Amino acid sequence: MKKYLYILSIAALGLSSCSSDYLDTKPEAQMDKAVVMSTTEKAEMAVNGLCKAMSSQYMSTQGLNGEGTILNWYGTFTGNDAQKCNNTGWAGVWNSTYHLRPTATYTVYPWFYYYKLVSNANSIICNIDGAEGVESDKMFLKAQALTFRAYSFFRLVQLYTNRWSDHQGDTEGIVLRTDESLGDHALSTQAEAYAQIYKDLDDAISLYQKSGRDREKFYQPGLDVAYAIYAKAALTREDWQKAAKYAAMAREGHAQMTIDEYINGGFHTENDEWIWGVFDEEIQTISFYSFFAYIGCNSSAGNCRNYP
């Protein structure tokens, strides 16, 4: 927004001597898909938007902050590394009893959030080949979108289907949307979902390698991120050999953090050990909606202040 205010204030100085309609421009957030996907340069901004979507606030609900919510409500707080037992008001969420309430916000949220990522990734996957630009850039951007889609399907399988060991892939749970169509769609089996996740990652890995490009920021997906998602998906599917293979490949080039890094913020400041992180800058804070508002030891949010 600062950019547009600056441009308009400078342009306003010349309004008396100019009759151009150059101020009649569409906001970037409302660009048509045909415009966004017309060039690889613009499509790259769309991928960046996917990265930012992982740290945005949703559904006008405090605490629904993209990926941070998934890591907190469905991960840390339900695990054995967090202690919030005196916060009885949230016990139902952390004990997963919300699964029995189909209209509950915390039942709906992961479905809403990850299919938002899937929908935007599909727009890139289905249209990037027709964009103007270098072929290697098209390959890289499609690989990134495929990585986002695979990751989203993986998380959905974790949250909305049973353990692999319970049904060996026979249980149904999620919708495999791989194009831009809307409307009702049959639920896939867990086995079909993992087959799609594997395929998306195989395609992404191939395109990353052919493109010759690498990501520039820690919050962008890249080849090592695809390997890491492959490892985690294979692990939950009890595909042990693939899990071991891709875990080792994902960690190549990622040295463990030093003692100094560990002590001085290694868990909230990027370092070599990080394979993938979520975009976050102080100037774009989402305040009490954010991950750190619920997990930070120095947070002033009620959840941390009252229930440390």
mmCIF file of C-alpha atoms in Angstrom:
data_model
loop_
_atom_site.group_PDB
_atom_site.id
_atom_site.type_symbol
_atom_site.label_atom_id
_atom_site.label_comp_id
_atom_site.label_asym_id
_atom_site.label_seq_id
_atom_site.Cartn_x
_atom_site.Cartn_y
_atom_site.Cartn_z
ATOM 1 C CA MET A 1 0.000 0.000 0.000
ATOM 2 C CA LYS A 2 2.860 2.380 0.733
ATOM 3 C CA LYS A 3 4.022 2.042 -2.863
ATOM 4 C CA TYR A 4 0.690 3.092 -4.293
ATOM 5 C CA LEU A 5 0.312 6.030 -1.909
ATOM 6 C CA TYR A 6 3.743 7.228 -2.957
ATOM 7 C CA ILE A 7 2.998 6.929 -6.648
ATOM 8 C CA LEU A 8 -0.351 8.700 -6.320
ATOM 9 C CA SER A 9 1.072 11.565 -4.286
ATOM 10 C CA ILE A 10 3.786 12.217 -6.858
ATOM 11 C CA ALA A 11 1.363 11.860 -9.776
ATOM 12 C CA ALA A 12 -1.108 14.261 -8.181
ATOM 13 C CA LEU A 13 1.407 17.078 -8.563
ATOM 14 C CA GLY A 14 0.959 16.990 -12.327
ATOM 15 C CA LEU A 15 -2.790 16.532 -12.595
ATOM 16 C CA SER A 16 -3.419 20.118 -13.684
ATOM 17 C CA SER A 17 -1.309 19.703 -16.804
ATOM 18 C CA CYS A 18 -2.120 16.107 -17.772
ATOM 19 C CA SER A 19 -5.334 14.420 -18.887
ATOM 20 C CA SER A 20 -3.997 10.856 -19.012
ATOM 21 C CA ASP A 21 -5.985 7.996 -17.537
ATOM 22 C CA TYR A 22 -2.872 6.391 -16.063
ATOM 23 C CA LEU A 23 -4.438 6.394 -12.592
ATOM 24 C CA ASP A 24 -7.143 3.961 -13.755
ATOM 25 C CA THR A 25 -5.301 0.803 -12.730
ATOM 26 C CA LYS A 26 -6.535 -2.394 -11.131
ATOM 27 C CA PRO A 27 -5.248 -3.335 -7.662
ATOM 28 C CA GLU A 28 -2.710 -6.181 -7.794
ATOM 29 C CA ALA A 29 -4.961 -8.248 -5.507
ATOM 30 C CA GLN A 30 -7.738 -8.135 -8.132
ATOM 31 C CA MET A 31 -5.809 -8.989 -11.285
ATOM 32 C CA ASP A 32 -7.480 -11.364 -13.739
ATOM 33 C CA LYS A 33 -5.953 -14.817 -13.983
ATOM 34 C CA ALA A 34 -5.151 -14.244 -17.663
ATOM 35 C CA VAL A 35 -3.083 -11.212 -16.687
ATOM 36 C CA VAL A 36 -1.306 -12.936 -13.801
ATOM 37 C CA MET A 37 -0.413 -15.952 -15.933
ATOM 38 C CA SER A 38 0.557 -13.953 -19.036
ATOM 39 C CA THR A 39 4.281 -13.884 -18.191
ATOM 40 C CA THR A 40 6.633 -15.866 -15.992
ATOM 41 C CA GLU A 41 7.531 -12.671 -14.154
ATOM 42 C CA LYS A 42 3.923 -12.173 -13.062
ATOM 43 C CA ALA A 43 3.461 -15.881 -12.342
ATOM 44 C CA GLU A 44 6.461 -15.677 -10.028
ATOM 45 C CA MET A 45 4.545 -13.083 -8.009
ATOM 46 C CA ALA A 46 1.655 -15.556 -7.822
ATOM 47 C CA VAL A 47 3.985 -18.161 -6.319
ATOM 48 C CA ASN A 48 5.198 -15.531 -3.872
ATOM 49 C CA GLY A 49 1.546 -14.964 -2.987
ATOM 50 C CA LEU A 50 1.247 -18.661 -2.129
ATOM 51 C CA CYS A 51 4.200 -18.257 0.227
ATOM 52 C CA LYS A 52 2.561 -15.249 1.878
ATOM 53 C CA ALA A 53 -0.747 -17.112 2.171
ATOM 54 C CA MET A 54 0.965 -19.402 4.674
ATOM 55 C CA SER A 55 1.259 -16.541 7.168
ATOM 56 C CA SER A 56 -1.999 -14.672 6.597
ATOM 57 C CA GLN A 57 -5.000 -14.421 8.923
ATOM 58 C CA TYR A 58 -8.232 -16.145 7.862
ATOM 59 C CA MET A 59 -11.942 -16.402 8.609
ATOM 60 C CA SER A 60 -11.872 -13.323 10.896
ATOM 61 C CA THR A 61 -10.926 -15.639 13.740
ATOM 62 C CA GLN A 62 -8.094 -14.973 16.170
ATOM 63 C CA GLY A 63 -5.440 -17.636 15.911
ATOM 64 C CA LEU A 64 -6.205 -18.724 12.334
ATOM 65 C CA ASN A 65 -2.891 -17.598 10.872
ATOM 66 C CA GLY A 66 -2.074 -19.865 7.963
ATOM 67 C CA GLU A 67 0.523 -22.516 8.640
ATOM 68 C CA GLY A 68 1.135 -21.367 12.207
ATOM 69 C CA THR A 69 -2.327 -22.556 13.211
ATOM 70 C CA ILE A 70 -1.652 -26.012 11.805
ATOM 71 C CA LEU A 71 1.656 -26.233 13.682
ATOM 72 C CA ASN A 72 0.050 -25.103 16.943
ATOM 73 C CA TRP A 73 -3.509 -26.397 17.233
ATOM 74 C CA TYR A 74 -2.996 -29.638 15.311
ATOM 75 C CA GLY A 75 0.649 -30.284 16.190
ATOM 76 C CA THR A 76 2.474 -28.749 19.151
ATOM 77 C CA PHE A 77 -0.458 -28.350 21.519
ATOM 78 C CA THR A 78 -1.699 -31.892 20.878
ATOM 79 C CA GLY A 79 1.769 -33.372 21.333
ATOM 80 C CA ASN A 80 3.844 -34.112 24.412
ATOM 81 C CA ASP A 81 6.084 -31.030 24.208
ATOM 82 C CA ALA A 82 3.509 -28.426 25.256
ATOM 83 C CA GLN A 83 1.687 -27.942 28.561
ATOM 84 C CA LYS A 84 -1.568 -26.026 28.552
ATOM 85 C CA CYS A 85 -3.660 -28.325 30.733
ATOM 86 C CA ASN A 86 -4.842 -25.448 32.934
ATOM 87 C CA ASN A 87 -6.364 -23.700 29.908
ATOM 88 C CA THR A 88 -9.529 -25.780 30.086
ATOM 89 C CA GLY A 89 -11.435 -23.564 27.635
ATOM 90 C CA TRP A 90 -9.313 -24.855 24.763
ATOM 91 C CA ALA A 91 -9.034 -28.448 25.943
ATOM 92 C CA GLY A 92 -11.617 -29.658 23.445
ATOM 93 C CA VAL A 93 -9.593 -28.257 20.556
ATOM 94 C CA TRP A 94 -6.311 -29.705 21.746
ATOM 95 C CA ASN A 95 -7.832 -33.088 22.555
ATOM 96 C CA SER A 96 -9.308 -33.247 19.033
ATOM 97 C CA THR A 97 -12.907 -33.584 20.222
ATOM 98 C CA TYR A 98 -13.749 -30.906 17.624
ATOM 99 C CA HIS A 99 -13.568 -33.726 15.054
ATOM 100 C CA LEU A 100 -16.976 -34.800 16.344
ATOM 101 C CA ARG A 101 -18.469 -31.373 15.499
ATOM 102 C CA PRO A 102 -18.642 -30.931 11.706
ATOM 103 C CA THR A 103 -19.614 -27.255 11.957
ATOM 104 C CA ALA A 104 -16.818 -26.271 14.343
ATOM 105 C CA THR A 105 -14.352 -23.672 13.062
ATOM 106 C CA TYR A 106 -11.370 -25.821 13.965
ATOM 107 C CA THR A 107 -12.803 -28.728 11.990
ATOM 108 C CA VAL A 108 -13.342 -26.567 8.921
ATOM 109 C CA TYR A 109 -10.187 -24.454 8.996
ATOM 110 C CA PRO A 110 -7.531 -26.882 7.643
ATOM 111 C CA TRP A 111 -9.891 -27.889 4.820
ATOM 112 C CA PHE A 112 -10.519 -24.247 3.918
ATOM 113 C CA TYR A 113 -6.855 -23.238 4.204
ATOM 114 C CA TYR A 114 -5.220 -26.094 2.306
ATOM 115 C CA TYR A 115 -7.758 -26.092 -0.516
ATOM 116 C CA LYS A 116 -7.105 -22.375 -0.881
ATOM 117 C CA LEU A 117 -3.443 -23.277 -1.488
ATOM 118 C CA VAL A 118 -4.445 -26.126 -3.818
ATOM 119 C CA SER A 119 -6.741 -23.898 -5.872
ATOM 120 C CA ASN A 120 -4.081 -21.240 -6.381
ATOM 121 C CA ALA A 121 -1.404 -23.832 -7.115
ATOM 122 C CA ASN A 122 -3.667 -25.434 -9.738
ATOM 123 C CA SER A 123 -4.043 -22.112 -11.528
ATOM 124 C CA ILE A 124 -0.267 -21.977 -11.921
ATOM 125 C CA ILE A 125 0.127 -25.652 -12.854
ATOM 126 C CA CYS A 126 -2.617 -25.504 -15.483
ATOM 127 C CA ASN A 127 -1.615 -22.201 -17.111
ATOM 128 C CA ILE A 128 2.122 -21.623 -16.735
ATOM 129 C CA ASP A 129 3.029 -23.470 -19.952
ATOM 130 C CA GLY A 130 1.246 -20.765 -21.964
ATOM 131 C CA ALA A 131 2.987 -17.865 -20.228
ATOM 132 C CA GLU A 132 5.503 -15.681 -22.015
ATOM 133 C CA GLY A 133 9.004 -16.319 -20.721
ATOM 134 C CA VAL A 134 11.999 -18.623 -20.583
ATOM 135 C CA GLU A 135 11.221 -22.352 -20.528
ATOM 136 C CA SER A 136 13.448 -23.020 -17.520
ATOM 137 C CA ASP A 137 11.482 -20.439 -15.508
ATOM 138 C CA LYS A 138 8.204 -22.129 -16.448
ATOM 139 C CA MET A 139 9.585 -25.468 -15.258
ATOM 140 C CA PHE A 140 10.723 -24.006 -11.959
ATOM 141 C CA LEU A 141 7.430 -22.216 -11.248
ATOM 142 C CA LYS A 142 5.391 -25.310 -12.089
ATOM 143 C CA ALA A 143 7.641 -27.355 -9.791
ATOM 144 C CA GLN A 144 7.007 -24.904 -6.961
ATOM 145 C CA ALA A 145 3.240 -25.054 -7.493
ATOM 146 C CA LEU A 146 3.335 -28.863 -7.573
ATOM 147 C CA THR A 147 5.274 -28.802 -4.305
ATOM 148 C CA PHE A 148 2.591 -26.628 -2.708
ATOM 149 C CA ARG A 149 -0.154 -28.957 -3.938
ATOM 150 C CA ALA A 150 1.607 -32.091 -2.744
ATOM 151 C CA TYR A 151 2.237 -30.544 0.659
ATOM 152 C CA SER A 152 -1.404 -29.468 0.980
ATOM 153 C CA PHE A 153 -2.718 -32.920 0.039
ATOM 154 C CA PHE A 154 -0.292 -34.474 2.532
ATOM 155 C CA ARG A 155 -1.493 -32.304 5.414
ATOM 156 C CA LEU A 156 -5.132 -32.932 4.472
ATOM 157 C CA VAL A 157 -4.512 -36.687 4.511
ATOM 158 C CA GLN A 158 -2.925 -36.373 7.952
ATOM 159 C CA LEU A 159 -5.841 -34.398 9.363
ATOM 160 C CA TYR A 160 -8.881 -35.928 7.646
ATOM 161 C CA THR A 161 -8.091 -39.637 7.247
ATOM 162 C CA ASN A 162 -7.165 -42.461 9.599
ATOM 163 C CA ARG A 163 -3.671 -43.747 10.173
ATOM 164 C CA TRP A 164 -2.280 -45.833 7.322
ATOM 165 C CA SER A 165 -1.782 -48.752 9.704
ATOM 166 C CA ASP A 166 -5.505 -48.778 10.542
ATOM 167 C CA HIS A 167 -6.831 -49.311 7.013
ATOM 168 C CA GLN A 168 -3.804 -49.683 4.707
ATOM 169 C CA GLY A 169 -5.068 -46.918 2.444
ATOM 170 C CA ASP A 170 -8.685 -48.092 1.996
ATOM 171 C CA THR A 171 -10.342 -45.305 3.995
ATOM 172 C CA GLU A 172 -11.731 -42.269 2.157
ATOM 173 C CA GLY A 173 -11.092 -38.719 3.247
ATOM 174 C CA ILE A 174 -10.047 -35.936 0.877
ATOM 175 C CA VAL A 175 -10.808 -34.548 -2.572
ATOM 176 C CA LEU A 176 -8.021 -34.663 -5.154
ATOM 177 C CA ARG A 177 -8.513 -31.456 -7.089
ATOM 178 C CA THR A 178 -5.872 -31.424 -9.811
ATOM 179 C CA ASP A 179 -7.456 -28.944 -12.213
ATOM 180 C CA GLU A 180 -9.454 -25.719 -12.045
ATOM 181 C CA SER A 181 -12.919 -27.292 -12.020
ATOM 182 C CA LEU A 182 -15.327 -26.470 -9.202
ATOM 183 C CA GLY A 183 -18.296 -28.213 -7.637
ATOM 184 C CA ASP A 184 -18.766 -31.565 -5.942
ATOM 185 C CA HIS A 185 -16.141 -34.228 -6.359
ATOM 186 C CA ALA A 186 -15.895 -37.800 -5.116
ATOM 187 C CA LEU A 187 -13.673 -38.474 -2.138
ATOM 188 C CA SER A 188 -10.444 -40.313 -2.879
ATOM 189 C CA THR A 189 -9.120 -43.243 -0.919
ATOM 190 C CA GLN A 190 -6.073 -42.672 1.205
ATOM 191 C CA ALA A 191 -4.041 -44.846 -1.189
ATOM 192 C CA GLU A 192 -5.138 -42.692 -4.146
ATOM 193 C CA ALA A 193 -4.214 -39.547 -2.233
ATOM 194 C CA TYR A 194 -0.700 -40.770 -1.493
ATOM 195 C CA ALA A 195 -0.284 -41.874 -5.122
ATOM 196 C CA GLN A 196 -1.129 -38.302 -6.194
ATOM 197 C CA ILE A 197 1.237 -36.816 -3.612
ATOM 198 C CA TYR A 198 4.044 -39.048 -4.858
ATOM 199 C CA LYS A 199 3.271 -38.167 -8.493
ATOM 200 C CA ASP A 200 3.226 -34.423 -7.805
ATOM 201 C CA LEU A 201 6.561 -34.661 -6.010
ATOM 202 C CA ASP A 202 8.129 -36.870 -8.700
ATOM 203 C CA ASP A 203 7.038 -34.329 -11.339
ATOM 204 C CA ALA A 204 8.261 -31.416 -9.219
ATOM 205 C CA ILE A 205 11.662 -32.997 -8.591
ATOM 206 C CA SER A 206 12.116 -33.667 -12.306
ATOM 207 C CA LEU A 207 11.182 -30.084 -13.211
ATOM 208 C CA TYR A 208 13.438 -28.588 -10.511
ATOM 209 C CA GLN A 209 16.364 -30.567 -11.884
ATOM 210 C CA LYS A 210 15.636 -29.699 -15.526
ATOM 211 C CA SER A 211 15.168 -25.997 -14.769
ATOM 212 C CA GLY A 212 18.643 -25.551 -13.304
ATOM 213 C CA ARG A 213 17.196 -22.961 -10.919
ATOM 214 C CA ASP A 214 17.206 -22.813 -7.138
ATOM 215 C CA ARG A 215 15.035 -20.863 -4.737
ATOM 216 C CA GLU A 216 16.236 -17.523 -3.383
ATOM 217 C CA LYS A 217 14.416 -17.329 -0.030
ATOM 218 C CA PHE A 218 13.965 -19.844 2.782
ATOM 219 C CA TYR A 219 10.162 -19.523 2.597
ATOM 220 C CA GLN A 220 10.005 -20.536 -1.075
ATOM 221 C CA PRO A 221 9.740 -24.217 -2.048
ATOM 222 C CA GLY A 222 12.660 -25.802 -3.858
ATOM 223 C CA LEU A 223 14.205 -29.183 -4.602
ATOM 224 C CA ASP A 224 15.223 -29.859 -0.997
ATOM 225 C CA VAL A 225 11.714 -28.939 0.172
ATOM 226 C CA ALA A 226 10.209 -31.454 -2.269
ATOM 227 C CA TYR A 227 12.557 -34.112 -0.887
ATOM 228 C CA ALA A 228 11.545 -33.237 2.686
ATOM 229 C CA ILE A 229 7.808 -33.424 1.960
ATOM 230 C CA TYR A 230 8.387 -36.736 0.179
ATOM 231 C CA ALA A 231 10.143 -38.075 3.272
ATOM 232 C CA LYS A 232 7.362 -36.987 5.640
ATOM 233 C CA ALA A 233 4.609 -38.319 3.370
ATOM 234 C CA ALA A 234 6.395 -41.650 2.988
ATOM 235 C CA LEU A 235 6.875 -41.831 6.749
ATOM 236 C CA THR A 236 3.157 -41.429 7.495
ATOM 237 C CA ARG A 237 2.369 -43.959 4.767
ATOM 238 C CA GLU A 238 4.833 -46.395 6.392
ATOM 239 C CA ASP A 239 6.884 -46.475 3.208
ATOM 240 C CA TRP A 240 10.121 -46.767 5.165
ATOM 241 C CA GLN A 241 12.654 -47.038 2.334
ATOM 242 C CA LYS A 242 11.383 -43.933 0.556
ATOM 243 C CA ALA A 243 11.231 -42.056 3.861
ATOM 244 C CA ALA A 244 14.873 -42.806 4.626
ATOM 245 C CA LYS A 245 16.001 -42.068 1.058
ATOM 246 C CA TYR A 246 14.351 -38.665 0.738
ATOM 247 C CA ALA A 247 15.095 -37.575 4.299
ATOM 248 C CA ALA A 248 18.807 -37.983 3.620
ATOM 249 C CA MET A 249 18.510 -36.121 0.314
ATOM 250 C CA ALA A 250 16.547 -33.283 1.936
ATOM 251 C CA ARG A 251 19.216 -32.722 4.591
ATOM 252 C CA GLU A 252 22.099 -32.417 2.121
ATOM 253 C CA GLY A 253 23.603 -28.946 2.440
ATOM 254 C CA HIS A 254 21.744 -28.212 5.678
ATOM 255 C CA ALA A 255 24.248 -28.264 8.501
ATOM 256 C CA GLN A 256 22.901 -28.386 12.044
ATOM 257 C CA MET A 257 22.780 -25.012 13.743
ATOM 258 C CA THR A 258 25.739 -24.018 15.893
ATOM 259 C CA ILE A 259 25.493 -23.633 19.677
ATOM 260 C CA ASP A 260 25.469 -19.839 19.268
ATOM 261 C CA GLU A 261 22.652 -20.055 16.712
ATOM 262 C CA TYR A 262 20.728 -22.393 19.000
ATOM 263 C CA ILE A 263 20.996 -20.023 21.969
ATOM 264 C CA ASN A 264 20.415 -16.808 20.020
ATOM 265 C CA GLY A 265 17.159 -17.543 18.246
ATOM 266 C CA GLY A 266 17.776 -20.565 16.052
ATOM 267 C CA PHE A 267 14.094 -21.458 16.128
ATOM 268 C CA HIS A 268 12.817 -18.109 14.877
ATOM 269 C CA THR A 269 15.780 -16.828 12.869
ATOM 270 C CA GLU A 270 16.737 -18.436 9.570
ATOM 271 C CA ASN A 271 19.890 -20.578 9.581
ATOM 272 C CA ASP A 272 21.400 -23.410 7.523
ATOM 273 C CA GLU A 273 19.486 -26.090 9.416
ATOM 274 C CA TRP A 274 16.161 -24.772 8.133
ATOM 275 C CA ILE A 275 14.843 -26.608 5.079
ATOM 276 C CA TRP A 276 11.641 -24.600 4.768
ATOM 277 C CA GLY A 277 10.071 -21.794 6.757
ATOM 278 C CA VAL A 278 7.091 -19.455 6.652
ATOM 279 C CA PHE A 279 7.439 -15.851 5.474
ATOM 280 C CA ASP A 280 7.426 -13.399 8.365
ATOM 281 C CA GLU A 281 8.599 -9.821 8.753
ATOM 282 C CA GLU A 282 8.045 -7.335 11.546
ATOM 283 C CA ILE A 283 6.561 -4.727 9.195
ATOM 284 C CA GLN A 284 3.870 -7.222 8.113
ATOM 285 C CA THR A 285 2.898 -8.593 11.504
ATOM 286 C CA ILE A 286 -0.515 -10.126 12.155
ATOM 287 C CA SER A 287 -0.130 -9.418 15.880
ATOM 288 C CA PHE A 288 -2.385 -11.533 18.107
ATOM 289 C CA TYR A 289 -3.360 -13.750 15.181
ATOM 290 C CA SER A 290 0.200 -14.961 14.700
ATOM 291 C CA PHE A 291 2.050 -18.165 15.521
ATOM 292 C CA PHE A 292 4.337 -16.457 18.049
ATOM 293 C CA ALA A 293 1.395 -14.872 19.876
ATOM 294 C CA TYR A 294 0.462 -18.404 20.939
ATOM 295 C CA ILE A 295 3.884 -19.997 21.313
ATOM 296 C CA GLY A 296 6.323 -17.213 22.316
ATOM 297 C CA CYS A 297 7.598 -17.216 25.897
ATOM 298 C CA ASN A 298 7.636 -13.392 25.830
ATOM 299 C CA SER A 299 4.249 -13.004 24.137
ATOM 300 C CA SER A 300 1.731 -10.595 25.658
ATOM 301 C CA ALA A 301 -1.195 -12.547 24.186
ATOM 302 C CA GLY A 302 -3.662 -13.877 26.751
ATOM 303 C CA ASN A 303 -2.954 -17.476 25.780
ATOM 304 C CA CYS A 304 0.699 -17.132 26.794
ATOM 305 C CA ARG A 305 0.346 -14.495 29.518
ATOM 306 C CA ASN A 306 -2.364 -16.377 31.420
ATOM 307 C CA TYR A 307 -1.293 -19.926 30.550
ATOM 308 C CA PRO A 308 2.510 -19.923 30.229
#
